[in-house]
XYZ file of C-alpha atoms in Angstrom:
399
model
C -97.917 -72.187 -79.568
C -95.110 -71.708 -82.435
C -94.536 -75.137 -83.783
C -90.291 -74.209 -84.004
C -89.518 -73.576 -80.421
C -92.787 -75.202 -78.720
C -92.779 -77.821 -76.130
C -94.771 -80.738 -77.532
C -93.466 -83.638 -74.314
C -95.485 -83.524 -70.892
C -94.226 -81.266 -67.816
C -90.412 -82.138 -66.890
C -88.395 -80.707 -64.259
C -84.679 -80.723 -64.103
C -82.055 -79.912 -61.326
C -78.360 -79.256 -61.376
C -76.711 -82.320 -61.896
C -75.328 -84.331 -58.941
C -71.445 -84.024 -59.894
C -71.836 -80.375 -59.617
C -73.721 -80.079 -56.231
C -71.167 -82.130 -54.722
C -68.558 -80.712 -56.235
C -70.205 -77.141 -54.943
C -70.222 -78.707 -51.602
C -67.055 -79.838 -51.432
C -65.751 -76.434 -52.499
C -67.884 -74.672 -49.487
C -66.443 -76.684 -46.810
C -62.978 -76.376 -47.928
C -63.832 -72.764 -48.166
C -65.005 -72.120 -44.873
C -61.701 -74.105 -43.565
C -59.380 -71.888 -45.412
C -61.660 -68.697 -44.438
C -61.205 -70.098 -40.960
C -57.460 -71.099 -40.812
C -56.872 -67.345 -42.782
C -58.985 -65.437 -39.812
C -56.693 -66.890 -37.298
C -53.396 -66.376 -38.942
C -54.343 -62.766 -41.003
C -55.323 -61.404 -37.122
C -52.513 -62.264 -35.514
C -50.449 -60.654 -38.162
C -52.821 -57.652 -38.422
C -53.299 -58.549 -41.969
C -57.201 -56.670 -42.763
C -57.253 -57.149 -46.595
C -56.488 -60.920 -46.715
C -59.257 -61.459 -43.648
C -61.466 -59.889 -45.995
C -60.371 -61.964 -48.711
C -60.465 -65.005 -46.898
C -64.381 -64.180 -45.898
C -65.318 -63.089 -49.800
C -64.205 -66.554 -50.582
C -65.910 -68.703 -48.186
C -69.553 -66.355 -49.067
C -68.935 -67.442 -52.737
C -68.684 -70.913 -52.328
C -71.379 -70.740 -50.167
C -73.371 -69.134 -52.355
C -72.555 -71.186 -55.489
C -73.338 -74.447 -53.438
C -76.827 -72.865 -52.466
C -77.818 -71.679 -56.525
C -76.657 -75.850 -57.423
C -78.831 -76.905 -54.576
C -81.900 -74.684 -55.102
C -81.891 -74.041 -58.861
C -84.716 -75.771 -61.031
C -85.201 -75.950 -64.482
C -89.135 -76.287 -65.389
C -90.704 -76.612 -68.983
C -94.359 -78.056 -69.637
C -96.358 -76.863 -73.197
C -96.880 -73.042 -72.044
C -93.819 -71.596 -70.425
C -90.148 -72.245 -69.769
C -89.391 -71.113 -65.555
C -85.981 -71.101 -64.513
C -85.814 -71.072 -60.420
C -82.948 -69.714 -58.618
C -82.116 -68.487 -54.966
C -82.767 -64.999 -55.556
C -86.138 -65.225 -58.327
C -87.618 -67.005 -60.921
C -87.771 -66.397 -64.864
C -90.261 -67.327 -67.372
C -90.517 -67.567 -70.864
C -93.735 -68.029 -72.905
C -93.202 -71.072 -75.921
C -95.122 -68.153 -77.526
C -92.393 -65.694 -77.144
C -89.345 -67.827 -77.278
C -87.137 -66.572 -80.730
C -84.949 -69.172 -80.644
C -81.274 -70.720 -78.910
C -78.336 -69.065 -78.332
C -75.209 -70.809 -77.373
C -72.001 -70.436 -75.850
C -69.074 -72.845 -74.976
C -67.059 -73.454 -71.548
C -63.415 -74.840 -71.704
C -64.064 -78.380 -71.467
C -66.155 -77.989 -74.419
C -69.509 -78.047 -72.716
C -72.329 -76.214 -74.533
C -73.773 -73.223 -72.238
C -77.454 -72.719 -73.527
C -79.241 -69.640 -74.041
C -82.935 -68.913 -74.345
C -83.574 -65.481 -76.160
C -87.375 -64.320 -76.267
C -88.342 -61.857 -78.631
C -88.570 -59.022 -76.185
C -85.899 -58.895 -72.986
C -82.538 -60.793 -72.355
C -81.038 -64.291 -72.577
C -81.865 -66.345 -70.273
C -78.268 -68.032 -69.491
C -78.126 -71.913 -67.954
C -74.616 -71.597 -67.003
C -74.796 -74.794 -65.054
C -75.285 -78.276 -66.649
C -78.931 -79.863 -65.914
C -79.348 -83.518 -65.675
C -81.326 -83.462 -68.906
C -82.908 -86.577 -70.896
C -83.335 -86.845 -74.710
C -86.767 -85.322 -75.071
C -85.193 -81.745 -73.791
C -81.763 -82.506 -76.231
C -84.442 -83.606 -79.231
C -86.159 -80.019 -78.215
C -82.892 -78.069 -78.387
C -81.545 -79.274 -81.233
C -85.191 -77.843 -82.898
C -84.655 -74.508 -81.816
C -83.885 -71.998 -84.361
C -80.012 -70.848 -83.672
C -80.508 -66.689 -83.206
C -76.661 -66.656 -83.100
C -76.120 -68.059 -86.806
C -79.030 -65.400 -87.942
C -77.347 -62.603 -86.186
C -74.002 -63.052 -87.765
C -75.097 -63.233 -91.393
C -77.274 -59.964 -90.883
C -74.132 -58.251 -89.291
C -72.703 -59.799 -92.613
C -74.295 -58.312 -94.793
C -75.178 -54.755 -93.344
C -71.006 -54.825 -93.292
C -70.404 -55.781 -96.906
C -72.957 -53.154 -97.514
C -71.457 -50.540 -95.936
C -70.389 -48.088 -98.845
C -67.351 -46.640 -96.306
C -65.363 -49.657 -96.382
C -65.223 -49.654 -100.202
C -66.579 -49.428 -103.857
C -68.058 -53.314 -103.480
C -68.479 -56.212 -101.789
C -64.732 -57.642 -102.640
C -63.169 -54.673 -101.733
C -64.876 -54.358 -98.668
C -64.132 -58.132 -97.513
C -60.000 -56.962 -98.327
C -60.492 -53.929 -96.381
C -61.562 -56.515 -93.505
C -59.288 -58.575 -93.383
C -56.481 -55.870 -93.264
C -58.004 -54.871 -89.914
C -58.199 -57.901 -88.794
C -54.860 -57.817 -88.733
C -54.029 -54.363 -87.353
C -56.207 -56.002 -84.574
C -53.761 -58.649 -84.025
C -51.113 -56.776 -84.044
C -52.314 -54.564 -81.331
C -53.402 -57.377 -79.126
C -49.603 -58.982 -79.162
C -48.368 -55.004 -78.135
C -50.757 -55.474 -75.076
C -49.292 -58.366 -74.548
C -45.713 -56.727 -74.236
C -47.457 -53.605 -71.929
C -48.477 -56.371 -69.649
C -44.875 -57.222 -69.258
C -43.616 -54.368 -69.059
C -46.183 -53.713 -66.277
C -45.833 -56.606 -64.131
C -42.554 -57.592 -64.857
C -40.004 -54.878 -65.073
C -42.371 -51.657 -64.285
C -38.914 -49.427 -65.526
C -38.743 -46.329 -66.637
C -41.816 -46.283 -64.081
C -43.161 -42.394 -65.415
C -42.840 -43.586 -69.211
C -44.948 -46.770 -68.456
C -47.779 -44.746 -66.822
C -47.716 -42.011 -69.468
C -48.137 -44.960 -72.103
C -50.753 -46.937 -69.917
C -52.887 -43.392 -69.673
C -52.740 -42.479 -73.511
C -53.649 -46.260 -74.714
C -57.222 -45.778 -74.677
C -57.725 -42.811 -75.744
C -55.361 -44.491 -78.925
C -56.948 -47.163 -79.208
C -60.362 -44.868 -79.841
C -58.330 -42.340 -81.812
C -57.188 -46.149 -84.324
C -61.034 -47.381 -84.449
C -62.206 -43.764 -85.493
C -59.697 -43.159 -88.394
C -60.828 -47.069 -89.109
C -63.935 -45.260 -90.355
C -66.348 -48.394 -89.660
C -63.841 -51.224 -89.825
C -63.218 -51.460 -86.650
C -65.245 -51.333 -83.454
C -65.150 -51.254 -80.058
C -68.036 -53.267 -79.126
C -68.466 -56.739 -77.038
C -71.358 -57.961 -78.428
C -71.216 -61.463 -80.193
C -71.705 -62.266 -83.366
C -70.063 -59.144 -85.266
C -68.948 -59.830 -88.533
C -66.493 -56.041 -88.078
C -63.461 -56.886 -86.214
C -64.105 -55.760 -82.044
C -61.042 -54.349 -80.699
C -61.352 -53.154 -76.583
C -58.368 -54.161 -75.769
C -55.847 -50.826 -74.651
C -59.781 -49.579 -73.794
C -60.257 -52.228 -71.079
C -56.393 -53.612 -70.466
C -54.892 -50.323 -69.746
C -57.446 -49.281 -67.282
C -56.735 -52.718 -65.367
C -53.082 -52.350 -65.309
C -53.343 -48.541 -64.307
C -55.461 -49.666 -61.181
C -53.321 -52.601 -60.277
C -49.802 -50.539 -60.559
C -51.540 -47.680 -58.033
C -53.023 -50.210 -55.351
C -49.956 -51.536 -55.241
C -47.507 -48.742 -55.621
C -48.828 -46.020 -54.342
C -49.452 -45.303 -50.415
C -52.114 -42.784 -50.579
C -53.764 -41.157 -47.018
C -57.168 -40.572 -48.287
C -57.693 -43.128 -50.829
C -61.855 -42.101 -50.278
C -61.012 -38.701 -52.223
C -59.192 -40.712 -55.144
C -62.116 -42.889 -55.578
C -64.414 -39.323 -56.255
C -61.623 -38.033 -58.091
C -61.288 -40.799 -60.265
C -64.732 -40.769 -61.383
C -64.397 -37.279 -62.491
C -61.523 -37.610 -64.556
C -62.532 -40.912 -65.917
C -65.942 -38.991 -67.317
C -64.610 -37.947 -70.831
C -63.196 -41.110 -71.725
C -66.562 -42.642 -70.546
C -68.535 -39.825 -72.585
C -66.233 -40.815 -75.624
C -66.689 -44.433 -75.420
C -70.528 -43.907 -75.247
C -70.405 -41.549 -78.164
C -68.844 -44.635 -80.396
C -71.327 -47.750 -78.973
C -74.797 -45.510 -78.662
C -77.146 -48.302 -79.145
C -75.097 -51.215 -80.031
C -74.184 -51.863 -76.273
C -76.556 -53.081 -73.694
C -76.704 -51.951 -69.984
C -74.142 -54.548 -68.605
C -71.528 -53.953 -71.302
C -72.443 -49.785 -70.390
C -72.031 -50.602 -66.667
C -68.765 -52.454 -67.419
C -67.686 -49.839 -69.565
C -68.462 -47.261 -66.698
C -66.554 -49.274 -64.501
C -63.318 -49.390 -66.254
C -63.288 -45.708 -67.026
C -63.924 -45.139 -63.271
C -60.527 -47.446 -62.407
C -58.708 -45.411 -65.416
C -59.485 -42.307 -63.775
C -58.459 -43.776 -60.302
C -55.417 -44.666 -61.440
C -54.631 -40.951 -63.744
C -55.672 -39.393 -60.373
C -53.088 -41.438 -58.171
C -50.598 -41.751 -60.476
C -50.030 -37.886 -61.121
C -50.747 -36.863 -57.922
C -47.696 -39.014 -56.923
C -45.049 -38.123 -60.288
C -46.074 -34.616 -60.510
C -45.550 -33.827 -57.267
C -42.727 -31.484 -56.604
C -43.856 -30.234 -52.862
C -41.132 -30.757 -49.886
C -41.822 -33.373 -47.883
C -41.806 -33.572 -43.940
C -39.604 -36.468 -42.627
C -40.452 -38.663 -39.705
C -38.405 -41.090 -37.892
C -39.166 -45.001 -37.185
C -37.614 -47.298 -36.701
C -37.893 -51.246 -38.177
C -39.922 -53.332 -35.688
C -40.552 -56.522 -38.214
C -40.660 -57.391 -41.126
C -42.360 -59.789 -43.574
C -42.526 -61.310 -47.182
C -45.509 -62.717 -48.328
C -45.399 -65.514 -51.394
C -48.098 -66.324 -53.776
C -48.099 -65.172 -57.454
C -46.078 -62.211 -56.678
C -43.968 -61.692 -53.454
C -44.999 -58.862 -51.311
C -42.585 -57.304 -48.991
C -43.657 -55.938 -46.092
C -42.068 -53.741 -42.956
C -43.850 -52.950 -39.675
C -42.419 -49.270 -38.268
C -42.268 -47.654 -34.913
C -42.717 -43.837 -34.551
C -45.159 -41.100 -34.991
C -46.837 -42.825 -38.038
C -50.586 -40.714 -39.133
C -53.282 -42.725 -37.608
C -55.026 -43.336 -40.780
C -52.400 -45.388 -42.117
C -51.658 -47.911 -39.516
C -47.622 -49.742 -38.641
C -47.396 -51.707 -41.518
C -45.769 -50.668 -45.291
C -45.141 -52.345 -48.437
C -41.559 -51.636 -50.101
C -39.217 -53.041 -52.456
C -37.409 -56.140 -52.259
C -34.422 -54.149 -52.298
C -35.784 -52.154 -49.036
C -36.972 -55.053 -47.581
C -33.166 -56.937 -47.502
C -31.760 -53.685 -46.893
C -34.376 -53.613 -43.821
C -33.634 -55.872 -40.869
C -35.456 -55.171 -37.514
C -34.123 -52.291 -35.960
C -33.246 -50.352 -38.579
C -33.908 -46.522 -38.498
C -35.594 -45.124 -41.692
C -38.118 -41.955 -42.401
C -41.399 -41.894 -43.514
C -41.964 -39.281 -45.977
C -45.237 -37.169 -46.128
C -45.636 -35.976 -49.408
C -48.711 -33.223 -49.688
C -49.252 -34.343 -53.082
C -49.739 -32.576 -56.577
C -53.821 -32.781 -56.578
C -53.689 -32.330 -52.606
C -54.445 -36.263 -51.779
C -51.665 -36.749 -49.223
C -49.246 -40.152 -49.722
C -46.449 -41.527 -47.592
C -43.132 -43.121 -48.285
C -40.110 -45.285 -47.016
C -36.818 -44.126 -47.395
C -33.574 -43.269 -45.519
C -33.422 -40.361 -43.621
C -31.909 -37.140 -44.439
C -28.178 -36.880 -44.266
C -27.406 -40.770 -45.702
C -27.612 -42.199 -48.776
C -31.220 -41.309 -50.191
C -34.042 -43.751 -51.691
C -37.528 -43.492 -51.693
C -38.213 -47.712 -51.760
């Protein structure tokens, strides 16, 4: 048994502490009455998405209260076992490297138990501990503190960012603050995207070219910068046009676009989202694990989604086939954004269903019985998309 990180007290077992299981249990029940009172309401408005939501909810809290309930935290002179719903996971004293730590919002300190071979192992809810296991913890070797001074000093060796050491630690810091810099411009994109979306084509043609900027910035960096989320890097990490533009690009389509086979987007979106994923690969190699790959994957996917929807809408130049409805009701739905709503009457496609989302200015332009057209666009990569407008022969708007 290593006499840094061994257990020398007898065997102790510790559970989630009691203000979180209630707390978890609280949160189910008011779950389940919100996923209930939503299920009545969402079905009598035809509402799918927010039934769904309203059921995704209530299985969360459901499942959080069942990992506080069930979750055990064992340690005796041999092994450390962590106990969950869904497995258990052990570590040998023998094989235990040292702590790693990480810090919730309230200041709480999030343990992490790193063996020499295989991943953290996380405790990412607080244990009703006693001070032999704090006395133990605070013995630990900290693998965090060695991890930064080795990425320390394999960057102030790094003959590319300079002629010595000094040199080198200038040429960091002036990255440091391009990398500032380019996080406050995302923070302008996101209001431009969420606020005032205008002019729409020039916000999507920025929103598409931001990561592959943001890797064309860390490459002429040459080492300086990286695009990495790994802790503990002494190089400035910069992901954020990489991962921020990819979000806003899928959140502007759902919402914006109308699309009649949203299946084939999905499939298209993977394609096109495959060289930024190949060229994001080609810059982390080794230095990213298989959840930050698998994240990365994902957000190149929803970048691709959105390129896909978003020029098969704006480069579409096809005529469009006109059909009449008429305004049957309307609604407005309120939360951090308002959604406007109509429900039509005509020959609608059966895929799509009676109910569209428009404009506010459509939407008070709208009232029940109001006769519009629905416009069938074919759509510039074939992927066929609707939308609301008046009708030939008066004054024209696609809202």
């Amino acid at each position: 048994m290593d006499g840094k990180t061994g257990w020398s007290y007898g065997p102790r077992c510790y559970r989630v502490t009691m203000r979180v299981r209630v707390f978890a249990t609280v949160l189910a029940l008011l779950a389940c009455l919100i996923a209930w009172i939503v299920l009545r309401m969402a079905g009598r408005l035809h509402m799918d998405s927010v039934q769904v939501g309203g059921m995704l909810g209530a299985a969360l809290a459901l499942g959080f209260a069942l990992v506080a309930w069930t979750s055990r935290l064992r340690l005796d002179g041999t092994r450390l076992a962590l106990r969950r719903p869904w497995g258990r996971r052990e570590i040998l004293m023998a094989e235990l490297s040292g702590l790693r730590s990480r810090y919730a919002r309230d200041g709480r300190r999030i343990p992490g138990f790193q063996p020499r071979i295989g991943r953290t192992l996380w405790l990412f809810l607080p244990y009703a501990t006693d001070p032999a296991y704090e006395r133990w913890l605070a013995c630990l070797p900290d693998v965090d503190a060695a991890d930064r001074q080795a990425s320390m000093d394999a960057t102030l060796s790094d003959r590319r960012l300079g002629a010595d050491p000094v040199q080198r630690a200038r040429r960091m810091a002036r990255w440091e603050g391009v990398k500032r810099w380019e996080e406050i411009s995302f923070l302008l994109l996101m209001l431009w995207t969420l606020v005032l979306p205008l002019p729409y084509a020039w916000l999507m043609l920025v929103l598409a070219a931001g990561p592959w900027l943001e890797l064309a910035l860390v490459r002429g960096s040459q080492g300086a910068l990286r695009i990495d989320l790994r802790r503990n890097e002494a190089r400035p990490l910069t992901a954020t046009w990489l991962l921020g533009a990819p979000m806003l690009l899928g959140l502007r389509s759902a919402f914006d676009l109308d699309l009649l086979e949203p299946g084939r987007a999905v499939w298209l979106g993977a394609l096109a989202g495959l060289p930024l994923l190949l060229a994001v690969f080609a810059m982390v190699r080794d230095r990213a694990g298989t959840a930050a790959k698998v994240f990365y994957a994902a957000m190149c996917w929803l970048y691709g989604y959105g390129v896909v929807a978003q020029g098969n809408v704006l480069l579409d130049r096809a005529a469009s086939g006109a059909i009449p409805v008429q305004v049957v009701a309307r609604q407005a739905t309120h939360g951090k954004s308002t959604n406007h709503r109509l429900r039509l009457a005509g020959e609608l496609p059966a895929s799509h269903g009676e109910w569209f989302d428009v404009s506010a200015s459509r939407y008070e332009a709208s009232p029940p019985g109001t006769s519009l057209c629905v416009f069938r666009h074919p759509g510039r990569w074939g992927l066929g998309w609707l939308s609301v407008g008046d009708c030939p022969g008066k004054a024209s708007g696609d809202l």
